[in-house]
Amino acid sequence: MEVPERDVSAVGGTRGAGAFRHSRALLLAASLSFWGAGCAGQKQVVTPSYVLEVPGFWEVEQASTGADVPTKVRIGQFGDAVIDQGAGAQTPVARNYEARTADVHVWIYTWPAGPSRGAPREQVFEKLAPLPLFALTEHLVLPEQPLECDRYPRSYRLAGQTLEPFDRVKRPGFRTVLLGGQFHDLLLGVVARVEFEPDMARYCHNLRNLQVQLQNLLDSMSLGAPHPAPATGPASF
C-alpha cells in the first residue's frame, strides 16, 4: 500500500512551516479478510466481477451487485495528525484549513464489454456523463501545461494495464479523476474525487492523497468472479 508522507503534528501542538512534501512508501498490510478470524484491520468486498481487500478504516458504503450498480468507498484520514500550515500563514491553522485531509470518494462501475466503440476511457465517460451525481460535463479539462502542482500527470495500474486518467475540475465542486479499462469481457470504470479547495497548498495536498489512495484501491482489486469456498467436512479430533 502506498502512503503519502506529509508534515504533521499533534492536534493543538506547535506546527512547523514546512511545505507539503510527499514521497512514496510501502506499507505492509494484513492479507486476511475482515470477515475472517485473523485480522480486523482488513475488509473483503465481494462483487460479481471483482473482490476488494481494503483497510478497515475505509468505509464501504455500497457493494456492487451488477452492471450500473457501483461499489462506493469513502477513504478518510487514519489517525489524528493534521496538515502543516505551510510558510507565511498569519492566522491559526483552524482558520485556514480543515483539521483533516479531505475524504476521497470512489465509485467503481462494471459493464459487459460490447463491440468496440472507442477507447475504454471514452466509453466510461459516455456512460457516466449523464449522471447528475458526477456532473462531468460541467467540469473543466485540465491542460497538460502548466503541470498541475508542479508534478507530471499521473497514470494508474490495474491487472498489468496502464490506465490514463481523465483529469477534470469543477470550481466550486470537485477535483475528479475518471478511469476506464477493458479486461477480457469486462468494461470497468472508476470515478474518484475530492472537494475542490481554493487554497493551492491544500489543493495540492488533497490531490496527491487522491492519487495515492486511488492506486491503493486498484492494488487491492482482484478481477474476476469470486470462487466459492470449497466445502469442508466436520472437523475431526
PDB file of C-alpha atoms in Angstrom:
ATOM      1  CA  MET A   1       0.000   0.000   0.000  1.00  0.00           C
ATOM      2  CA  GLU A   2       1.317   3.414  -0.958  1.00  0.00           C
ATOM      3  CA  VAL A   3       1.083   6.252   1.563  1.00  0.00           C
ATOM      4  CA  PRO A   4       1.872   9.968   1.127  1.00  0.00           C
ATOM      5  CA  GLU A   5       4.382  11.494   3.525  1.00  0.00           C
ATOM      6  CA  ARG A   6       3.395  14.857   4.906  1.00  0.00           C
ATOM      7  CA  ASP A   7       4.385  17.386   7.563  1.00  0.00           C
ATOM      8  CA  VAL A   8       2.297  16.566  10.607  1.00  0.00           C
ATOM      9  CA  SER A   9       1.961  17.394  14.287  1.00  0.00           C
ATOM     10  CA  ALA A  10      -0.372  16.540  17.122  1.00  0.00           C
ATOM     11  CA  VAL A  11      -3.647  18.409  17.204  1.00  0.00           C
ATOM     12  CA  GLY A  12      -3.240  21.602  19.162  1.00  0.00           C
ATOM     13  CA  GLY A  13       0.575  21.435  19.167  1.00  0.00           C
ATOM     14  CA  THR A  14       3.197  23.614  17.508  1.00  0.00           C
ATOM     15  CA  ARG A  15       3.296  23.289  13.738  1.00  0.00           C
ATOM     16  CA  GLY A  16       6.362  23.838  11.600  1.00  0.00           C
ATOM     17  CA  ALA A  17       6.489  25.887   8.433  1.00  0.00           C
ATOM     18  CA  GLY A  18       7.473  23.115   6.052  1.00  0.00           C
ATOM     19  CA  ALA A  19       5.854  22.915   2.643  1.00  0.00           C
ATOM     20  CA  PHE A  20       3.672  19.988   1.671  1.00  0.00           C
ATOM     21  CA  ARG A  21       6.251  17.368   0.783  1.00  0.00           C
ATOM     22  CA  HIS A  22       5.203  13.981  -0.469  1.00  0.00           C
ATOM     23  CA  SER A  23       7.025  10.764  -1.141  1.00  0.00           C
ATOM     24  CA  ARG A  24       6.168   7.185  -1.875  1.00  0.00           C
ATOM     25  CA  ALA A  25       6.496   4.476   0.693  1.00  0.00           C
ATOM     26  CA  LEU A  26       5.433   0.893   1.111  1.00  0.00           C
ATOM     27  CA  LEU A  27       3.195  -0.203   3.934  1.00  0.00           C
ATOM     28  CA  LEU A  28       2.698  -3.884   4.696  1.00  0.00           C
ATOM     29  CA  ALA A  29      -0.972  -4.694   5.173  1.00  0.00           C
ATOM     30  CA  ALA A  30      -2.518  -7.861   6.539  1.00  0.00           C
ATOM     31  CA  SER A  31      -3.919 -10.098   3.836  1.00  0.00           C
ATOM     32  CA  LEU A  32      -6.603 -11.725   5.974  1.00  0.00           C
ATOM     33  CA  SER A  33     -10.221 -10.816   5.327  1.00  0.00           C
ATOM     34  CA  PHE A  34     -12.142  -8.602   7.710  1.00  0.00           C
ATOM     35  CA  TRP A  35     -14.642 -11.425   7.863  1.00  0.00           C
ATOM     36  CA  GLY A  36     -12.026 -13.975   8.806  1.00  0.00           C
ATOM     37  CA  ALA A  37     -10.778 -14.709  12.251  1.00  0.00           C
ATOM     38  CA  GLY A  38      -7.263 -13.379  11.793  1.00  0.00           C
ATOM     39  CA  CYS A  39      -7.328  -9.619  11.416  1.00  0.00           C
ATOM     40  CA  ALA A  40      -9.978  -6.984  11.978  1.00  0.00           C
ATOM     41  CA  GLY A  41      -7.873  -4.431  10.100  1.00  0.00           C
ATOM     42  CA  GLN A  42      -8.978  -5.562   6.629  1.00  0.00           C
ATOM     43  CA  LYS A  43     -12.327  -5.760   4.853  1.00  0.00           C
ATOM     44  CA  GLN A  44     -13.209  -8.004   1.949  1.00  0.00           C
ATOM     45  CA  VAL A  45     -15.748  -6.676  -0.539  1.00  0.00           C
ATOM     46  CA  VAL A  46     -17.090  -9.360  -2.875  1.00  0.00           C
ATOM     47  CA  THR A  47     -18.912  -8.390  -6.090  1.00  0.00           C
ATOM     48  CA  PRO A  48     -19.893 -10.397  -9.187  1.00  0.00           C
ATOM     49  CA  SER A  49     -16.871  -9.056 -11.119  1.00  0.00           C
ATOM     50  CA  TYR A  50     -14.088  -8.442  -8.603  1.00  0.00           C
ATOM     51  CA  VAL A  51     -13.006  -8.685  -4.988  1.00  0.00           C
ATOM     52  CA  LEU A  52     -11.530  -5.844  -2.944  1.00  0.00           C
ATOM     53  CA  GLU A  53      -9.308  -6.261   0.128  1.00  0.00           C
ATOM     54  CA  VAL A  54      -9.275  -2.830   1.771  1.00  0.00           C
ATOM     55  CA  PRO A  55      -8.119  -1.327   5.085  1.00  0.00           C
ATOM     56  CA  GLY A  56     -10.598  -1.455   7.912  1.00  0.00           C
ATOM     57  CA  PHE A  57     -10.861   2.325   8.253  1.00  0.00           C
ATOM     58  CA  TRP A  58     -12.122   2.691   4.660  1.00  0.00           C
ATOM     59  CA  GLU A  59     -15.904   2.981   4.667  1.00  0.00           C
ATOM     60  CA  VAL A  60     -17.602   0.757   2.095  1.00  0.00           C
ATOM     61  CA  GLU A  61     -20.937   2.478   1.595  1.00  0.00           C
ATOM     62  CA  GLN A  62     -22.240   0.084  -1.061  1.00  0.00           C
ATOM     63  CA  ALA A  63     -21.053  -3.091  -2.776  1.00  0.00           C
ATOM     64  CA  SER A  64     -21.830  -3.585  -6.450  1.00  0.00           C
ATOM     65  CA  THR A  65     -24.444  -6.175  -7.353  1.00  0.00           C
ATOM     66  CA  GLY A  66     -24.026  -5.899 -11.114  1.00  0.00           C
ATOM     67  CA  ALA A  67     -23.873  -3.515 -14.062  1.00  0.00           C
ATOM     68  CA  ASP A  68     -24.725   0.132 -13.318  1.00  0.00           C
ATOM     69  CA  VAL A  69     -24.713  -0.503  -9.555  1.00  0.00           C
ATOM     70  CA  PRO A  70     -21.361   0.807  -8.317  1.00  0.00           C
ATOM     71  CA  THR A  71     -19.291  -0.053  -5.329  1.00  0.00           C
ATOM     72  CA  LYS A  72     -18.947   3.124  -3.253  1.00  0.00           C
ATOM     73  CA  VAL A  73     -15.947   3.665  -0.991  1.00  0.00           C
ATOM     74  CA  ARG A  74     -15.132   6.645   1.218  1.00  0.00           C
ATOM     75  CA  ILE A  75     -11.486   6.918   2.238  1.00  0.00           C
ATOM     76  CA  GLY A  76     -10.991   9.152   5.234  1.00  0.00           C
ATOM     77  CA  GLN A  77      -7.871  10.005   7.160  1.00  0.00           C
ATOM     78  CA  PHE A  78      -6.380   7.456   9.509  1.00  0.00           C
ATOM     79  CA  GLY A  79      -5.341   8.925  12.873  1.00  0.00           C
ATOM     80  CA  ASP A  80      -5.374  12.417  14.347  1.00  0.00           C
ATOM     81  CA  ALA A  81      -2.439  14.015  12.518  1.00  0.00           C
ATOM     82  CA  VAL A  82      -3.088  17.341  10.808  1.00  0.00           C
ATOM     83  CA  ILE A  83      -1.514  19.041   7.823  1.00  0.00           C
ATOM     84  CA  ASP A  84       1.289  21.509   8.364  1.00  0.00           C
ATOM     85  CA  GLN A  85       0.058  25.035   7.680  1.00  0.00           C
ATOM     86  CA  GLY A  86       2.999  25.863   5.396  1.00  0.00           C
ATOM     87  CA  ALA A  87       5.018  29.062   5.277  1.00  0.00           C
ATOM     88  CA  GLY A  88       3.647  32.549   5.625  1.00  0.00           C
ATOM     89  CA  ALA A  89       0.354  31.876   7.392  1.00  0.00           C
ATOM     90  CA  GLN A  90      -0.745  34.798   9.537  1.00  0.00           C
ATOM     91  CA  THR A  91      -3.683  33.190  11.335  1.00  0.00           C
ATOM     92  CA  PRO A  92      -4.180  29.952  13.250  1.00  0.00           C
ATOM     93  CA  VAL A  93      -4.447  26.788  11.206  1.00  0.00           C
ATOM     94  CA  ALA A  94      -8.083  26.327  12.167  1.00  0.00           C
ATOM     95  CA  ARG A  95      -8.912  29.480  10.191  1.00  0.00           C
ATOM     96  CA  ASN A  96      -7.018  28.374   7.120  1.00  0.00           C
ATOM     97  CA  TYR A  97      -7.626  24.658   6.753  1.00  0.00           C
ATOM     98  CA  GLU A  98      -9.900  21.905   7.850  1.00  0.00           C
ATOM     99  CA  ALA A  99      -8.465  19.779  10.617  1.00  0.00           C
ATOM    100  CA  ARG A 100      -8.169  16.718   8.396  1.00  0.00           C
ATOM    101  CA  THR A 101      -7.278  15.693   4.888  1.00  0.00           C
ATOM    102  CA  ALA A 102     -10.310  15.789   2.599  1.00  0.00           C
ATOM    103  CA  ASP A 103     -12.126  12.484   2.198  1.00  0.00           C
ATOM    104  CA  VAL A 104     -11.621  10.639  -1.087  1.00  0.00           C
ATOM    105  CA  HIS A 105     -14.829   9.271  -2.607  1.00  0.00           C
ATOM    106  CA  VAL A 106     -14.593   6.442  -5.146  1.00  0.00           C
ATOM    107  CA  TRP A 107     -17.211   4.748  -7.334  1.00  0.00           C
ATOM    108  CA  ILE A 108     -16.392   1.514  -9.204  1.00  0.00           C
ATOM    109  CA  TYR A 109     -18.632   0.514 -12.128  1.00  0.00           C
ATOM    110  CA  THR A 110     -18.594  -2.579 -14.336  1.00  0.00           C
ATOM    111  CA  TRP A 111     -20.453  -3.450 -17.517  1.00  0.00           C
ATOM    112  CA  PRO A 112     -20.252  -6.284 -20.039  1.00  0.00           C
ATOM    113  CA  ALA A 113     -17.801  -5.211 -22.748  1.00  0.00           C
ATOM    114  CA  GLY A 114     -19.660  -4.898 -26.042  1.00  0.00           C
ATOM    115  CA  PRO A 115     -18.365  -4.223 -29.561  1.00  0.00           C
ATOM    116  CA  SER A 116     -15.536  -1.709 -29.507  1.00  0.00           C
ATOM    117  CA  ARG A 117     -16.796   1.871 -29.668  1.00  0.00           C
ATOM    118  CA  GLY A 118     -13.571   3.643 -28.925  1.00  0.00           C
ATOM    119  CA  ALA A 119     -11.136   3.562 -26.057  1.00  0.00           C
ATOM    120  CA  PRO A 120     -12.485   2.212 -22.738  1.00  0.00           C
ATOM    121  CA  ARG A 121     -11.971   5.566 -21.047  1.00  0.00           C
ATOM    122  CA  GLU A 122     -14.223   7.278 -23.610  1.00  0.00           C
ATOM    123  CA  GLN A 123     -16.837   4.536 -23.263  1.00  0.00           C
ATOM    124  CA  VAL A 124     -16.909   5.000 -19.484  1.00  0.00           C
ATOM    125  CA  PHE A 125     -17.199   8.764 -19.833  1.00  0.00           C
ATOM    126  CA  GLU A 126     -20.112   8.335 -22.242  1.00  0.00           C
ATOM    127  CA  LYS A 127     -21.938   6.081 -19.770  1.00  0.00           C
ATOM    128  CA  LEU A 128     -21.375   8.297 -16.732  1.00  0.00           C
ATOM    129  CA  ALA A 129     -21.631  11.780 -18.255  1.00  0.00           C
ATOM    130  CA  PRO A 130     -25.462  11.907 -17.999  1.00  0.00           C
ATOM    131  CA  LEU A 131     -25.420  11.249 -14.230  1.00  0.00           C
ATOM    132  CA  PRO A 132     -26.082  14.431 -12.179  1.00  0.00           C
ATOM    133  CA  LEU A 133     -24.075  12.928  -9.307  1.00  0.00           C
ATOM    134  CA  PHE A 134     -20.796  13.459 -11.171  1.00  0.00           C
ATOM    135  CA  ALA A 135     -21.680  16.487 -13.356  1.00  0.00           C
ATOM    136  CA  LEU A 136     -18.801  15.507 -15.631  1.00  0.00           C
ATOM    137  CA  THR A 137     -19.898  17.790 -18.469  1.00  0.00           C
ATOM    138  CA  GLU A 138     -19.672  20.752 -16.066  1.00  0.00           C
ATOM    139  CA  HIS A 139     -16.025  20.008 -15.266  1.00  0.00           C
ATOM    140  CA  LEU A 140     -13.119  21.706 -16.997  1.00  0.00           C
ATOM    141  CA  VAL A 141     -10.490  19.571 -18.702  1.00  0.00           C
ATOM    142  CA  LEU A 142      -7.122  20.255 -17.101  1.00  0.00           C
ATOM    143  CA  PRO A 143      -4.460  21.283 -19.639  1.00  0.00           C
ATOM    144  CA  GLU A 144      -1.222  19.345 -19.965  1.00  0.00           C
ATOM    145  CA  GLN A 145       0.732  22.559 -19.375  1.00  0.00           C
ATOM    146  CA  PRO A 146       1.498  24.007 -16.939  1.00  0.00           C
ATOM    147  CA  LEU A 147       1.922  20.913 -14.813  1.00  0.00           C
ATOM    148  CA  GLU A 148      -0.607  20.700 -12.023  1.00  0.00           C
ATOM    149  CA  CYS A 149       1.089  21.264  -8.651  1.00  0.00           C
ATOM    150  CA  ASP A 150       4.447  21.116 -10.483  1.00  0.00           C
ATOM    151  CA  ARG A 151       4.083  17.368 -10.969  1.00  0.00           C
ATOM    152  CA  TYR A 152       3.882  15.207 -14.043  1.00  0.00           C
ATOM    153  CA  PRO A 153       0.426  13.817 -14.829  1.00  0.00           C
ATOM    154  CA  ARG A 154      -0.144  10.513 -13.083  1.00  0.00           C
ATOM    155  CA  SER A 155      -1.210   7.238 -14.676  1.00  0.00           C
ATOM    156  CA  TYR A 156      -2.569   4.259 -12.787  1.00  0.00           C
ATOM    157  CA  ARG A 157      -2.038   0.494 -12.909  1.00  0.00           C
ATOM    158  CA  LEU A 158      -4.503  -2.377 -12.782  1.00  0.00           C
ATOM    159  CA  ALA A 159      -4.012  -6.031 -13.754  1.00  0.00           C
ATOM    160  CA  GLY A 160      -0.976  -5.287 -15.899  1.00  0.00           C
ATOM    161  CA  GLN A 161      -2.582  -2.377 -17.755  1.00  0.00           C
ATOM    162  CA  THR A 162      -1.685   1.303 -17.539  1.00  0.00           C
ATOM    163  CA  LEU A 163      -4.808   3.438 -17.211  1.00  0.00           C
ATOM    164  CA  GLU A 164      -4.527   7.034 -18.337  1.00  0.00           C
ATOM    165  CA  PRO A 165      -6.966   9.291 -16.462  1.00  0.00           C
ATOM    166  CA  PHE A 166      -9.393  11.959 -17.477  1.00  0.00           C
ATOM    167  CA  ASP A 167      -8.353  14.725 -15.057  1.00  0.00           C
ATOM    168  CA  ARG A 168     -11.083  17.306 -14.556  1.00  0.00           C
ATOM    169  CA  VAL A 169     -12.017  20.040 -12.102  1.00  0.00           C
ATOM    170  CA  LYS A 170     -15.195  21.917 -11.224  1.00  0.00           C
ATOM    171  CA  ARG A 171     -14.848  25.199  -9.319  1.00  0.00           C
ATOM    172  CA  PRO A 172     -16.561  25.199  -6.900  1.00  0.00           C
ATOM    173  CA  GLY A 173     -17.123  21.498  -6.750  1.00  0.00           C
ATOM    174  CA  PHE A 174     -14.622  18.719  -7.124  1.00  0.00           C
ATOM    175  CA  ARG A 175     -11.247  17.598  -8.412  1.00  0.00           C
ATOM    176  CA  THR A 176     -12.193  14.420 -10.284  1.00  0.00           C
ATOM    177  CA  VAL A 177     -10.287  11.513 -11.824  1.00  0.00           C
ATOM    178  CA  LEU A 178     -12.053   9.164 -14.254  1.00  0.00           C
ATOM    179  CA  LEU A 179     -10.514   5.859 -15.352  1.00  0.00           C
ATOM    180  CA  GLY A 180     -11.639   3.250 -17.847  1.00  0.00           C
ATOM    181  CA  GLY A 181     -10.240  -0.127 -18.833  1.00  0.00           C
ATOM    182  CA  GLN A 182     -11.324  -3.290 -20.604  1.00  0.00           C
ATOM    183  CA  PHE A 183     -10.347  -6.624 -19.126  1.00  0.00           C
ATOM    184  CA  HIS A 184     -11.454  -9.503 -21.369  1.00  0.00           C
ATOM    185  CA  ASP A 185     -15.264  -9.247 -21.440  1.00  0.00           C
ATOM    186  CA  LEU A 186     -15.453  -6.640 -18.656  1.00  0.00           C
ATOM    187  CA  LEU A 187     -15.559  -2.856 -19.035  1.00  0.00           C
ATOM    188  CA  LEU A 188     -14.524  -1.198 -15.787  1.00  0.00           C
ATOM    189  CA  GLY A 189     -14.954   2.444 -14.860  1.00  0.00           C
ATOM    190  CA  VAL A 190     -13.713   4.295 -11.782  1.00  0.00           C
ATOM    191  CA  VAL A 191     -14.546   7.805 -10.614  1.00  0.00           C
ATOM    192  CA  ALA A 192     -12.569   9.259  -7.699  1.00  0.00           C
ATOM    193  CA  ARG A 193     -12.863  12.782  -6.375  1.00  0.00           C
ATOM    194  CA  VAL A 194     -12.173  15.211  -3.547  1.00  0.00           C
ATOM    195  CA  GLU A 195     -13.822  18.533  -2.862  1.00  0.00           C
ATOM    196  CA  PHE A 196     -12.216  21.443  -4.671  1.00  0.00           C
ATOM    197  CA  GLU A 197     -10.037  23.537  -2.371  1.00  0.00           C
ATOM    198  CA  PRO A 198      -9.237  27.119  -3.484  1.00  0.00           C
ATOM    199  CA  ASP A 199      -6.076  27.271  -1.348  1.00  0.00           C
ATOM    200  CA  MET A 200      -3.359  25.922  -3.647  1.00  0.00           C
ATOM    201  CA  ALA A 201      -1.236  24.258  -0.976  1.00  0.00           C
ATOM    202  CA  ARG A 202      -4.251  22.480   0.430  1.00  0.00           C
ATOM    203  CA  TYR A 203      -5.467  21.614  -3.083  1.00  0.00           C
ATOM    204  CA  CYS A 204      -2.141  20.012  -3.993  1.00  0.00           C
ATOM    205  CA  HIS A 205      -2.032  18.004  -0.782  1.00  0.00           C
ATOM    206  CA  ASN A 206      -5.547  16.659  -1.332  1.00  0.00           C
ATOM    207  CA  LEU A 207      -4.766  15.878  -4.961  1.00  0.00           C
ATOM    208  CA  ARG A 208      -1.697  13.872  -4.023  1.00  0.00           C
ATOM    209  CA  ASN A 209      -3.688  11.971  -1.412  1.00  0.00           C
ATOM    210  CA  LEU A 210      -6.397  11.271  -4.005  1.00  0.00           C
ATOM    211  CA  GLN A 211      -3.823   9.868  -6.427  1.00  0.00           C
ATOM    212  CA  VAL A 212      -2.175   7.675  -3.798  1.00  0.00           C
ATOM    213  CA  GLN A 213      -5.400   6.294  -2.379  1.00  0.00           C
ATOM    214  CA  LEU A 214      -6.821   5.586  -5.827  1.00  0.00           C
ATOM    215  CA  GLN A 215      -3.781   3.485  -6.703  1.00  0.00           C
ATOM    216  CA  ASN A 216      -4.053   1.751  -3.326  1.00  0.00           C
ATOM    217  CA  LEU A 217      -7.644   0.830  -4.161  1.00  0.00           C
ATOM    218  CA  LEU A 218      -6.668  -0.526  -7.584  1.00  0.00           C
ATOM    219  CA  ASP A 219      -3.882  -2.553  -5.968  1.00  0.00           C
ATOM    220  CA  SER A 220      -6.465  -4.109  -3.648  1.00  0.00           C
ATOM    221  CA  MET A 221      -8.654  -5.295  -6.540  1.00  0.00           C
ATOM    222  CA  SER A 222      -8.702  -8.850  -7.905  1.00  0.00           C
ATOM    223  CA  LEU A 223     -10.659  -9.002 -11.150  1.00  0.00           C
ATOM    224  CA  GLY A 224     -12.883 -11.942 -11.986  1.00  0.00           C
ATOM    225  CA  ALA A 225     -15.861 -13.612 -10.370  1.00  0.00           C
ATOM    226  CA  PRO A 226     -15.036 -14.874  -6.883  1.00  0.00           C
ATOM    227  CA  HIS A 227     -14.620 -18.614  -6.496  1.00  0.00           C
ATOM    228  CA  PRO A 228     -16.887 -20.300  -3.960  1.00  0.00           C
ATOM    229  CA  ALA A 229     -15.136 -21.572  -0.884  1.00  0.00           C
ATOM    230  CA  PRO A 230     -14.533 -25.337  -1.006  1.00  0.00           C
ATOM    231  CA  ALA A 231     -16.877 -27.453   1.094  1.00  0.00           C
ATOM    232  CA  THR A 232     -15.347 -28.810   4.237  1.00  0.00           C
ATOM    233  CA  GLY A 233     -16.389 -31.823   6.260  1.00  0.00           C
ATOM    234  CA  PRO A 234     -16.826 -31.953  10.008  1.00  0.00           C
ATOM    235  CA  ALA A 235     -13.713 -31.324  12.000  1.00  0.00           C
ATOM    236  CA  SER A 236     -12.013 -34.421  13.396  1.00  0.00           C
ATOM    237  CA  PHE A 237     -10.343 -34.534  16.788  1.00  0.00           C
TER     238      PHE A 237
END
